[in-house]
Coordinates of C-alpha atoms in Angstrom, one line a residue:
M1 CA 116.3 129.0 57.7
S2 CA 115.2 126.2 59.3
E3 CA 115.2 124.1 56.1
N4 CA 119.8 124.9 56.1
R5 CA 119.7 123.9 59.8
K6 CA 118.1 120.3 59.9
P7 CA 120.7 118.8 58.1
L8 CA 123.4 120.3 60.8
L9 CA 121.5 119.1 64.0
G10 CA 121.5 115.8 63.1
F11 CA 125.2 116.0 62.1
V12 CA 126.1 117.2 65.6
S13 CA 123.9 114.5 67.4
K14 CA 126.2 111.7 65.7
L15 CA 129.7 113.6 66.6
P16 CA 131.6 111.1 68.1
G17 CA 133.0 111.5 71.7
G18 CA 130.8 114.3 73.0
T19 CA 133.1 116.5 70.7
A20 CA 131.5 119.2 68.6
L21 CA 133.3 117.8 66.1
G22 CA 135.6 114.7 66.8
N23 CA 138.4 114.5 65.4
S24 CA 138.0 115.8 61.8
G25 CA 137.1 118.9 63.2
K26 CA 141.2 120.6 62.5
T27 CA 140.6 120.0 59.0
H28 CA 137.1 118.7 57.6
C29 CA 134.2 121.1 57.8
P30 CA 131.1 120.5 59.8
L31 CA 128.7 121.8 56.9
C32 CA 130.6 120.1 53.7
M33 CA 132.2 118.0 55.5
G34 CA 135.3 118.2 53.0
L35 CA 138.7 119.7 54.2
F36 CA 138.6 123.4 54.9
K37 CA 138.9 125.6 52.3
A38 CA 139.4 129.3 53.3
P39 CA 138.2 129.0 57.2
R40 CA 136.8 131.1 58.6
L41 CA 136.6 131.4 63.0
L42 CA 133.6 132.4 64.2
P43 CA 132.6 133.9 67.8
C44 CA 131.8 130.9 69.5
L45 CA 135.4 129.3 68.0
H46 CA 134.4 126.8 65.6
T47 CA 135.5 126.4 62.4
V48 CA 133.7 127.0 59.1
C49 CA 134.5 127.5 55.1
T50 CA 133.8 130.2 54.1
T51 CA 132.1 129.4 51.1
C52 CA 129.9 127.6 53.7
L53 CA 129.0 130.2 55.3
E54 CA 128.2 132.3 52.5
Q55 CA 125.4 129.6 51.9
L56 CA 123.4 130.0 55.5
E57 CA 120.5 131.9 55.3
P58 CA 121.2 135.9 57.1
F59 CA 118.9 137.4 59.4
S60 CA 118.2 140.8 60.6
V61 CA 119.7 141.7 64.2
V62 CA 119.0 144.7 65.3
D63 CA 121.3 146.3 67.4
I64 CA 120.4 148.5 70.7
R65 CA 123.8 148.1 71.9
G66 CA 124.9 151.8 70.2
G67 CA 129.0 150.9 70.5
D68 CA 130.7 149.0 68.1
S69 CA 129.2 145.6 67.9
D70 CA 130.8 142.6 69.1
T71 CA 130.6 139.5 66.8
S72 CA 131.1 137.1 70.0
S73 CA 127.2 135.7 70.4
E74 CA 127.3 136.6 74.0
G75 CA 128.0 140.3 73.5
S76 CA 124.3 141.8 72.7
I77 CA 123.2 139.6 75.8
F78 CA 124.7 140.8 79.0
Q79 CA 126.3 144.2 78.0
E80 CA 124.0 146.8 79.8
L81 CA 121.9 148.5 77.8
K82 CA 122.7 152.1 76.2
P83 CA 119.5 153.6 75.1
R84 CA 121.3 155.2 71.9
S85 CA 120.0 154.8 68.1
L86 CA 118.8 151.3 66.9
Q87 CA 121.1 150.1 64.1
S88 CA 120.0 147.1 61.7
Q89 CA 123.1 144.2 61.4
I90 CA 122.8 141.1 59.6
G91 CA 123.9 137.6 61.8
I92 CA 124.3 133.8 61.1
L93 CA 124.0 131.0 63.5
C94 CA 127.0 129.2 64.2
P95 CA 125.9 125.8 62.1
V96 CA 128.5 123.6 65.2
C97 CA 126.1 125.1 68.1
D98 CA 123.5 128.0 67.2
A99 CA 125.3 130.4 68.5
Q100 CA 124.4 133.5 67.1
V101 CA 126.9 135.5 64.6
D102 CA 126.6 139.1 64.3
L103 CA 128.8 139.5 60.6
P104 CA 130.8 142.8 60.4
M105 CA 130.6 145.1 57.7
G106 CA 132.9 143.2 55.1
G107 CA 130.4 140.3 55.4
V108 CA 131.3 136.6 56.2
K109 CA 135.2 137.3 54.6
A110 CA 135.2 139.8 56.7
L111 CA 135.6 137.3 60.0
T112 CA 139.0 135.8 61.4
I113 CA 140.7 133.5 58.8
D114 CA 141.4 130.1 61.0
H115 CA 145.1 130.5 60.2
L116 CA 145.6 127.0 62.7
A117 CA 143.0 125.0 60.2
V118 CA 144.9 126.2 57.0
N119 CA 148.2 124.7 58.7
D120 CA 146.6 121.3 60.1
V121 CA 145.1 121.0 55.8
M122 CA 148.5 121.7 54.8
L123 CA 149.6 118.6 57.3
E124 CA 146.9 116.3 56.4
S125 CA 147.7 116.5 52.9
L126 CA 151.5 116.1 53.6
R127 CA 150.3 112.5 54.7
G128 CA 148.6 112.1 51.9
E129 CA 151.3 111.8 49.4
G130 CA 151.0 115.3 48.5
Q131 CA 147.2 115.0 46.9
G132 CA 145.5 118.1 46.5
L133 CA 148.5 120.5 47.5
V134 CA 149.1 122.7 44.5
C135 CA 152.1 125.2 44.1
D136 CA 152.2 128.5 45.8
L137 CA 154.0 130.5 42.5
C138 CA 152.1 128.4 39.4
N139 CA 148.8 127.6 41.0
D140 CA 148.8 124.4 38.6
R141 CA 151.7 121.6 39.0
E142 CA 151.8 119.5 42.2
V143 CA 154.0 120.2 45.0
E144 CA 157.6 118.6 45.5
K145 CA 159.3 120.5 47.5
R146 CA 158.4 123.3 50.1
C147 CA 160.7 126.0 50.7
Q148 CA 161.5 126.9 54.3
T149 CA 162.9 130.5 54.3
C150 CA 159.7 131.7 52.1
K151 CA 157.4 129.0 53.4
A152 CA 156.2 128.0 50.1
N153 CA 155.2 125.1 48.6
L154 CA 156.7 124.6 44.8
C155 CA 156.5 122.7 42.0
H156 CA 159.8 121.2 40.2
F157 CA 159.3 123.6 37.4
C158 CA 159.4 126.8 39.8
C159 CA 161.6 125.0 42.6
Q160 CA 164.3 125.5 39.9
A161 CA 163.4 128.8 39.1
H162 CA 163.7 129.7 42.9
R163 CA 167.2 128.1 43.3
R164 CA 168.9 130.2 39.9
Q165 CA 167.0 133.4 41.3
K166 CA 170.3 135.5 43.8
K167 CA 167.4 136.6 46.3
T168 CA 166.5 132.8 46.7
T169 CA 169.5 130.8 45.8
Y170 CA 170.5 130.0 49.3
H171 CA 167.0 129.4 51.0
T172 CA 166.2 125.6 51.8
M173 CA 164.5 123.7 50.3
V174 CA 162.6 119.8 51.6
D175 CA 161.0 117.3 50.4
L176 CA 157.6 117.0 51.1
K177 CA 158.1 113.6 52.2
D178 CA 160.8 114.8 55.4
L179 CA 157.7 117.2 55.9
K180 CA 155.4 114.7 57.5
S181 CA 156.5 114.7 61.0
Y182 CA 156.1 118.6 61.3
S183 CA 153.7 119.4 63.6
Q184 CA 153.5 123.2 61.9
I185 CA 154.2 124.4 58.6
G186 CA 151.7 127.1 57.8
K187 CA 152.3 130.1 55.0
P188 CA 153.2 132.9 55.9
I189 CA 150.2 134.9 56.9
L190 CA 150.1 138.7 55.1
C191 CA 148.6 141.7 55.5
P192 CA 144.6 141.8 54.1
A193 CA 145.5 145.5 53.7
H194 CA 148.6 145.3 51.9
P195 CA 148.9 141.9 50.5
A196 CA 152.3 141.6 49.5
E197 CA 153.5 142.6 53.2
E198 CA 153.5 139.6 56.0
L199 CA 152.4 140.2 59.3
R200 CA 155.2 140.7 61.5
L201 CA 154.7 143.8 64.1
F202 CA 151.7 144.4 66.5
C203 CA 149.6 147.6 67.0
E204 CA 149.3 147.7 70.9
F205 CA 146.5 150.3 70.8
C206 CA 144.2 148.5 67.8
D207 CA 145.6 145.2 69.4
R208 CA 145.9 143.3 65.7
P209 CA 148.6 142.3 64.0
V210 CA 149.8 144.8 60.6
C211 CA 152.4 144.8 58.5
R212 CA 155.4 147.5 57.4
D213 CA 153.0 149.7 55.7
C214 CA 150.5 149.2 58.2
V215 CA 152.9 151.5 60.5
V216 CA 153.8 154.3 58.1
G217 CA 149.7 154.3 57.3
E218 CA 146.8 153.7 58.6
H219 CA 148.7 153.1 62.0
R220 CA 151.1 156.0 62.0
E221 CA 151.9 157.1 65.5
H222 CA 150.4 154.2 67.2
P223 CA 152.8 152.1 69.6
Y224 CA 154.0 148.8 67.7
D225 CA 156.2 146.2 68.2
F226 CA 157.5 142.9 66.8
T227 CA 155.3 139.9 67.3
S228 CA 158.4 138.3 68.9
N229 CA 158.3 140.6 71.4
V230 CA 154.6 141.0 72.4
I231 CA 154.0 137.3 72.0
H232 CA 155.2 136.5 75.8
K233 CA 152.9 139.4 77.4
H234 CA 149.8 138.4 75.3
G235 CA 150.5 134.9 75.3
D236 CA 150.4 134.7 79.4
S237 CA 147.3 137.4 79.4
V238 CA 145.5 134.0 77.5
R239 CA 147.3 131.6 79.4
E240 CA 145.7 133.2 83.0
L241 CA 142.2 133.3 80.9
L242 CA 142.8 129.5 79.9
K243 CA 143.7 129.2 83.7
G244 CA 140.0 129.8 84.8
T245 CA 138.8 128.1 81.8
Q246 CA 140.2 125.2 82.8
P247 CA 138.7 124.5 86.2
H248 CA 135.2 125.2 84.6
V249 CA 135.6 122.4 81.9
E250 CA 136.7 119.4 84.6
A251 CA 133.9 120.9 86.3
L252 CA 131.3 120.4 83.5
E253 CA 132.9 116.7 82.2
E254 CA 132.4 115.6 86.2
A255 CA 128.9 117.3 85.9
L256 CA 128.4 115.6 82.7
A257 CA 129.4 112.2 84.4
Q258 CA 127.3 113.0 87.2
I259 CA 124.5 113.2 84.8
K260 CA 125.4 110.2 83.2
I261 CA 125.5 108.1 86.0
M262 CA 122.4 109.9 87.5
N263 CA 121.3 109.0 84.2
S264 CA 121.7 105.2 84.4
A265 CA 120.9 104.7 87.8
L266 CA 117.5 106.6 86.9
Q267 CA 116.7 104.5 84.3
K268 CA 117.8 100.6 86.0
R269 CA 115.1 102.2 88.3
V270 CA 112.9 103.1 86.9
E271 CA 112.7 99.6 85.4
V272 CA 112.8 98.5 89.3
V273 CA 109.9 100.8 89.9
A274 CA 108.2 99.8 86.8
A275 CA 108.4 96.2 88.0
D276 CA 106.9 96.8 91.4
V277 CA 103.7 98.5 89.1
R278 CA 103.6 96.0 87.1
T279 CA 103.8 93.1 90.0
F280 CA 101.3 95.3 92.0
S281 CA 98.9 95.9 89.2
E282 CA 98.6 92.5 88.2
G283 CA 98.0 91.3 91.8
Y284 CA 95.8 93.8 92.6
I285 CA 93.9 92.6 88.8
K286 CA 93.9 89.4 90.0
A287 CA 92.6 89.8 93.6
I288 CA 89.6 92.2 91.8
E289 CA 88.9 89.9 89.4
E290 CA 88.3 87.3 92.4
H291 CA 86.4 89.8 94.3
R292 CA 84.3 90.3 90.9
D293 CA 83.8 86.2 91.0
K294 CA 82.9 86.0 94.4
L295 CA 80.4 89.3 94.2
L296 CA 78.6 87.5 90.8
K297 CA 78.3 84.1 92.4
Q298 CA 77.1 86.0 96.0
L299 CA 74.7 87.7 93.5
E300 CA 73.7 84.6 91.6
D301 CA 72.7 82.8 95.3
I302 CA 70.8 85.7 96.2
R303 CA 68.6 85.4 93.3
V304 CA 68.2 81.5 93.7
Q305 CA 67.6 82.4 96.9
K306 CA 64.7 84.9 96.3
E307 CA 63.5 83.2 93.1
N308 CA 63.1 79.7 95.6
S309 CA 61.1 82.0 98.4
L310 CA 59.2 83.3 95.3
Q311 CA 58.4 80.2 93.6
L312 CA 57.1 78.8 97.5
Q313 CA 55.4 81.2 97.6
K314 CA 53.5 81.2 94.5
A315 CA 53.0 77.3 95.1
Q316 CA 51.2 78.1 98.2
L317 CA 49.4 80.4 97.4
E318 CA 47.8 78.6 93.6
Q319 CA 47.3 76.0 96.2
L320 CA 45.3 77.8 98.4
L321 CA 43.5 80.0 95.7
A322 CA 42.5 76.0 94.2
D323 CA 41.0 75.1 98.0
M324 CA 39.0 78.7 97.7
R325 CA 37.6 78.3 94.6
T326 CA 36.5 74.9 95.0
G327 CA 34.8 75.9 98.4
V328 CA 33.2 79.0 96.8
E329 CA 32.6 77.0 93.4
F330 CA 30.6 74.3 95.7
T331 CA 29.1 76.0 97.8
E332 CA 28.0 78.5 95.5
H333 CA 26.7 75.4 93.6
L334 CA 24.7 74.2 96.4
L335 CA 22.7 77.0 97.8
T336 CA 21.9 77.7 93.9
S337 CA 21.2 73.8 92.5
G338 CA 20.5 72.2 95.4
S339 CA 17.3 71.2 97.5
D340 CA 16.8 72.6 101.6
L341 CA 17.0 68.6 103.0
E342 CA 20.7 68.8 100.3
I343 CA 22.1 71.9 102.2
L344 CA 21.3 71.5 105.6
I345 CA 22.7 67.6 104.6
T346 CA 25.7 68.9 103.9
K347 CA 25.7 72.5 106.0
G348 CA 27.9 70.7 108.7
V349 CA 30.5 69.6 105.8
V350 CA 30.3 73.2 103.9
V351 CA 30.7 75.9 106.5
E352 CA 33.2 73.8 108.6
R353 CA 35.8 73.6 105.4
L354 CA 34.8 77.7 104.6
R355 CA 35.6 78.6 108.6
K356 CA 38.8 76.5 107.9
L357 CA 39.8 78.5 105.0
N358 CA 38.7 81.9 106.3
K359 CA 41.2 81.2 109.0
V360 CA 44.2 80.6 107.4
E361 CA 47.0 83.3 106.9
Y362 CA 48.2 84.6 103.8
S363 CA 50.1 87.1 102.6
T364 CA 48.5 89.7 99.3
R365 CA 52.3 91.0 99.5
P366 CA 55.5 89.2 97.7
G367 CA 57.9 87.7 100.7
V368 CA 61.3 88.8 99.2
N369 CA 62.0 92.2 97.2
D370 CA 64.0 93.0 94.7
K371 CA 66.3 95.5 96.7
I372 CA 69.5 94.5 95.6
R373 CA 72.6 97.1 95.3
F374 CA 75.8 97.5 94.3
C375 CA 78.1 99.9 96.9
P376 CA 81.5 100.5 94.8
Q377 CA 82.3 102.2 98.1
E378 CA 82.3 100.2 101.1
K379 CA 85.2 98.4 101.8
A380 CA 85.2 94.6 101.3
G381 CA 88.3 93.5 103.3
Q382 CA 91.3 92.1 101.4
C383 CA 92.2 89.7 98.7
H384 CA 95.6 88.3 98.5
G385 CA 96.9 91.1 100.7
Y386 CA 95.1 94.1 98.4
V387 CA 92.7 95.6 99.9
I388 CA 89.0 95.6 98.0
Y389 CA 86.0 97.7 97.8
G390 CA 83.0 97.1 96.2
T391 CA 79.7 95.1 98.3
I392 CA 76.5 93.7 97.3
N393 CA 73.7 94.8 99.4
T394 CA 70.2 93.3 99.9
K395 CA 69.7 95.5 103.2
E396 CA 67.1 98.3 103.0
V397 CA 66.3 100.6 105.8
D398 CA 62.9 100.2 107.8
P399 CA 61.9 103.3 109.3
A400 CA 59.4 101.7 111.8
K401 CA 62.2 99.2 113.4
C402 CA 64.9 102.5 113.6
V403 CA 65.8 103.5 116.9
L404 CA 67.1 106.4 118.8
Q405 CA 69.2 106.3 121.8
G406 CA 71.2 108.4 123.6
E407 CA 70.7 111.0 127.5
D408 CA 70.1 113.8 125.8
L409 CA 67.1 112.6 123.7
H410 CA 64.0 114.0 126.1
R411 CA 65.9 116.4 127.9
A412 CA 68.6 119.6 127.2
R413 CA 70.4 123.1 128.0
E414 CA 70.1 126.0 126.4
K415 CA 72.9 127.4 124.2
Q416 CA 74.6 123.8 125.1
T417 CA 75.0 121.1 122.1
A418 CA 72.6 118.5 122.8
S419 CA 72.5 115.4 121.1
F420 CA 71.5 111.2 120.1
T421 CA 72.0 108.3 118.4
L422 CA 70.0 106.8 115.7
L423 CA 70.0 103.4 114.5
C424 CA 68.6 102.0 111.6
K425 CA 67.7 98.5 111.2
D426 CA 66.0 96.5 108.1
A427 CA 62.8 94.5 108.1
A428 CA 63.9 91.8 109.7
G429 CA 65.3 94.3 113.2
E430 CA 68.9 93.7 111.8
I431 CA 71.6 96.8 112.0
M432 CA 72.2 98.3 108.6
D433 CA 76.0 98.0 108.2
R434 CA 76.2 100.9 106.1
G435 CA 75.4 104.7 105.7
G436 CA 74.0 106.7 103.3
D437 CA 70.6 106.8 103.7
N438 CA 68.3 110.0 103.1
I439 CA 68.0 111.2 107.1
Q440 CA 65.7 114.3 107.8
V441 CA 65.6 115.9 111.5
V442 CA 63.5 118.7 112.5
V443 CA 63.7 120.5 115.8
V444 CA 61.2 123.0 116.1
P445 CA 60.5 125.4 120.0
N446 CA 56.4 124.6 120.3
D447 CA 56.2 128.6 120.8
K448 CA 58.3 129.6 117.7
K449 CA 57.0 127.0 115.0
D450 CA 59.0 129.6 112.6
S451 CA 62.0 129.5 113.7
P452 CA 63.4 125.7 113.3
V453 CA 67.0 125.3 115.1
R454 CA 69.9 124.0 112.9
T455 CA 70.9 120.7 113.5
M456 CA 73.6 118.8 112.0
V457 CA 73.6 114.7 110.8
R458 CA 77.1 113.3 110.9
D459 CA 77.2 109.6 108.8
N460 CA 79.2 107.1 110.1
K461 CA 78.7 104.6 107.5
D462 CA 77.9 101.8 109.7
G463 CA 74.2 102.4 109.9
T464 CA 74.2 104.6 113.2
Y465 CA 74.3 108.3 112.7
Y466 CA 75.3 111.0 115.3
I467 CA 72.5 113.8 115.2
S468 CA 73.2 117.1 117.7
Y469 CA 71.6 120.7 117.6
T470 CA 71.6 124.0 119.5
P471 CA 68.7 125.2 121.0
K472 CA 69.2 129.2 121.7
E473 CA 66.7 129.3 124.6
P474 CA 64.6 127.2 127.3
G475 CA 61.9 125.8 126.5
I476 CA 59.5 122.9 125.0
Y477 CA 60.5 121.6 122.1
T478 CA 59.3 119.5 119.3
V479 CA 61.9 116.7 117.5
W480 CA 61.2 115.0 114.1
V481 CA 63.2 112.2 112.8
C482 CA 62.4 111.0 109.4
V483 CA 64.1 108.2 107.5
K484 CA 62.8 108.4 103.7
E485 CA 60.4 110.7 104.6
Q486 CA 58.9 108.1 107.3
H487 CA 59.1 109.0 111.0
V488 CA 61.4 106.6 112.8
Q489 CA 60.1 104.9 116.2
G490 CA 59.4 107.3 119.2
S491 CA 59.4 110.5 116.4
P492 CA 58.0 113.0 116.7
F493 CA 59.0 113.1 120.7
T494 CA 59.7 116.5 122.9
V495 CA 62.2 117.5 124.3
T496 CA 62.4 119.7 127.6
V497 CA 65.1 123.0 127.4
R498 CA 66.2 123.8 130.6
R499 CA 68.4 126.9 131.6
K500 CA 71.5 127.4 130.9
Y501 CA 74.1 124.6 133.4
R502 CA 74.8 126.8 136.3
P503 CA 78.2 125.6 138.0
H504 CA 78.4 126.2 141.8
P505 CA 80.6 129.1 143.1
G506 CA 81.4 127.8 146.2
V507 CA 83.8 125.3 147.6
F508 CA 83.3 121.7 148.2
H509 CA 84.7 120.9 151.1
C510 CA 84.8 119.1 154.2
C511 CA 83.4 121.7 157.1
T512 CA 83.5 125.1 156.6
F513 CA 86.5 125.8 159.4
C514 CA 88.6 123.7 156.9
S515 CA 88.1 126.0 153.8
S516 CA 88.1 129.2 156.1
G517 CA 91.1 128.4 157.1
G518 CA 89.1 129.3 160.8
Q519 CA 87.7 132.4 160.1
K520 CA 84.6 132.8 162.3
T521 CA 82.2 135.3 160.2
A522 CA 82.8 132.4 157.6
R523 CA 79.3 130.8 156.9
C524 CA 78.3 127.2 155.0
A525 CA 74.9 127.1 153.4
C526 CA 74.1 123.8 155.4
G527 CA 73.4 125.9 158.5
G528 CA 75.9 124.8 160.8
T529 CA 77.5 126.2 163.3
M530 CA 80.6 126.0 166.1
P531 CA 80.8 127.2 169.7
G532 CA 82.5 129.8 170.4
G533 CA 81.3 132.3 167.6
Y534 CA 81.8 130.2 164.6
L535 CA 79.3 131.2 162.1
G536 CA 80.0 128.2 160.2
C537 CA 79.9 124.4 160.0
G538 CA 82.3 122.2 161.3
H539 CA 82.9 118.6 162.1
G540 CA 80.7 116.8 164.3
H541 CA 79.6 119.9 165.1
K542 CA 75.5 121.4 165.2
G543 CA 74.6 120.7 161.6
H544 CA 77.0 119.8 159.8
P545 CA 75.6 116.9 157.1
G546 CA 78.8 114.6 157.8
R547 CA 80.3 114.5 154.6
P548 CA 82.0 116.9 151.6
H549 CA 79.3 119.6 150.4
W550 CA 79.2 122.5 148.5
S551 CA 79.0 126.0 150.9
C552 CA 77.5 127.7 148.4
C553 CA 74.3 125.2 148.0
G554 CA 75.1 122.9 150.6
K555 CA 74.8 119.9 147.4
F556 CA 76.6 116.5 148.1
N557 CA 77.5 115.6 144.5
E558 CA 80.9 117.3 143.3
K559 CA 79.6 117.3 139.4
S560 CA 76.1 118.5 140.4
E561 CA 74.1 122.0 139.3
C562 CA 74.1 124.6 141.8
T563 CA 71.3 125.6 143.0
W564 CA 71.8 129.1 144.7
T565 CA 69.8 131.8 144.1
G566 CA 72.3 134.4 144.8
G567 CA 69.4 136.5 146.7
Q568 CA 69.4 139.4 148.7
S569 CA 68.6 136.8 151.8
A570 CA 72.1 135.4 151.4
P571 CA 74.6 136.6 154.2
R572 CA 77.5 138.5 153.1
S573 CA 79.8 135.9 155.5
L574 CA 78.5 133.3 153.2
L575 CA 79.9 135.3 150.1
R576 CA 83.0 135.6 151.8
T577 CA 83.3 131.9 152.1
V578 CA 82.1 131.4 148.4
A579 CA 85.0 133.3 147.4
L580 CA 87.5 131.5 149.3

């Protein structure tokens, strides 16, 4: 079936004006492309020749609706499913829109004939000087005239015979050339059950046209009337449906127009964005290539610098080695081959030279290293307005040069986070401007070395590392800080963890009299009193420290830790003061 449908899809895609069939759709079959021959109207309102429909590959359709099958493709989808017996049915696909068409019991020939298409084909043939039209009576000769009474196309011979018969003598005969301006010249529509009878009546019960023989036979006792009498009622109902459909056509046309506009706008926008992408990419590529060249030049400069340093060190060591060998060889030769007097005569020069050589300082290790690495994740600033990444780094962290900083370096409190900073430096003592080093930190209580404290190391990406931990108990702790498995300066070191910070339960006041509102029994930890039975301190009176202080412990620093123990010796009046 797919092989039969491929050319149809290609045909539909080439149709002009966005319509299914274009201007030729009224008279030409979408399959054979010729004038309609016995055209059949499908439920989707597309018309196809009977022979063309019979050539389509049918398929089996399982009807689960239980009732009479609707020949429309939509009926089987939207009707309510009823639990009845399954019925096998044959179907085809519309060659224009691919809608499913359930064939009636009589097959393709039982589908409705499109009489409008038949009329259009006849008009098309008439406008073509009658080419292709044959006499309706003899079916042999070409048509010359048309009987308007019988609505039959007749040849010259049959036309003369038609006039000689009494019943048809007075029928109106019209030349074909005079019919070209007509809009409708269809043949009489005959009853499929009684081919000799014309369909002139309409059965209201069966809702279809019938002939005279039908109303006395199959449609006996059914209400019926002439088609001319019922056309207004049924035509009006169709017009009402049409009124409801036309707005949808306008809405869909508007939607398609909007889609076309949006598609055009989309294409333009895509082109603009594509141009922006190309411009950005070209600029970015240019910036990256320029940055690449700078990095390669920087790398070459580093190589030259390091090689020059190595060559200079090599030359110095080679010269020193030559001097050493000269001194050693001359001295050995003197001691083995020289006489006593010769040794004593040259001893002064030899000793001075050897002493001078022994005092020469030199390094047995290369003066430079091969520590060069590329850091693709590090920002390298901007180039032509683009942020670029990738740096060449020759610095290598030296654990012996790394230092620890912070107020909590040697002190902490239980259950409170303590922190300090590790500042990494290279062998020259310069601060590292990058992170990524392997940092190990261990915090262990001295009395519980098998219970290390959990630590956190945060890389600041600038050569510094934020280190924090939270001790659970007071005591002495040992802290190890290592870089590349080597201790930094000051590591390991001890930290004294004190008990949790004790806030002040009292008030920070100028005197007891002011803070208590003049209560006589209120006391203060400073020990001051006032005449008149006041147990607390007052400005200018005995024991007042002369400046603001805490009522609970007497400390002068507002942000200090409270030292009041809260023992049994504390007066109750002091507690009342504290509560203020």
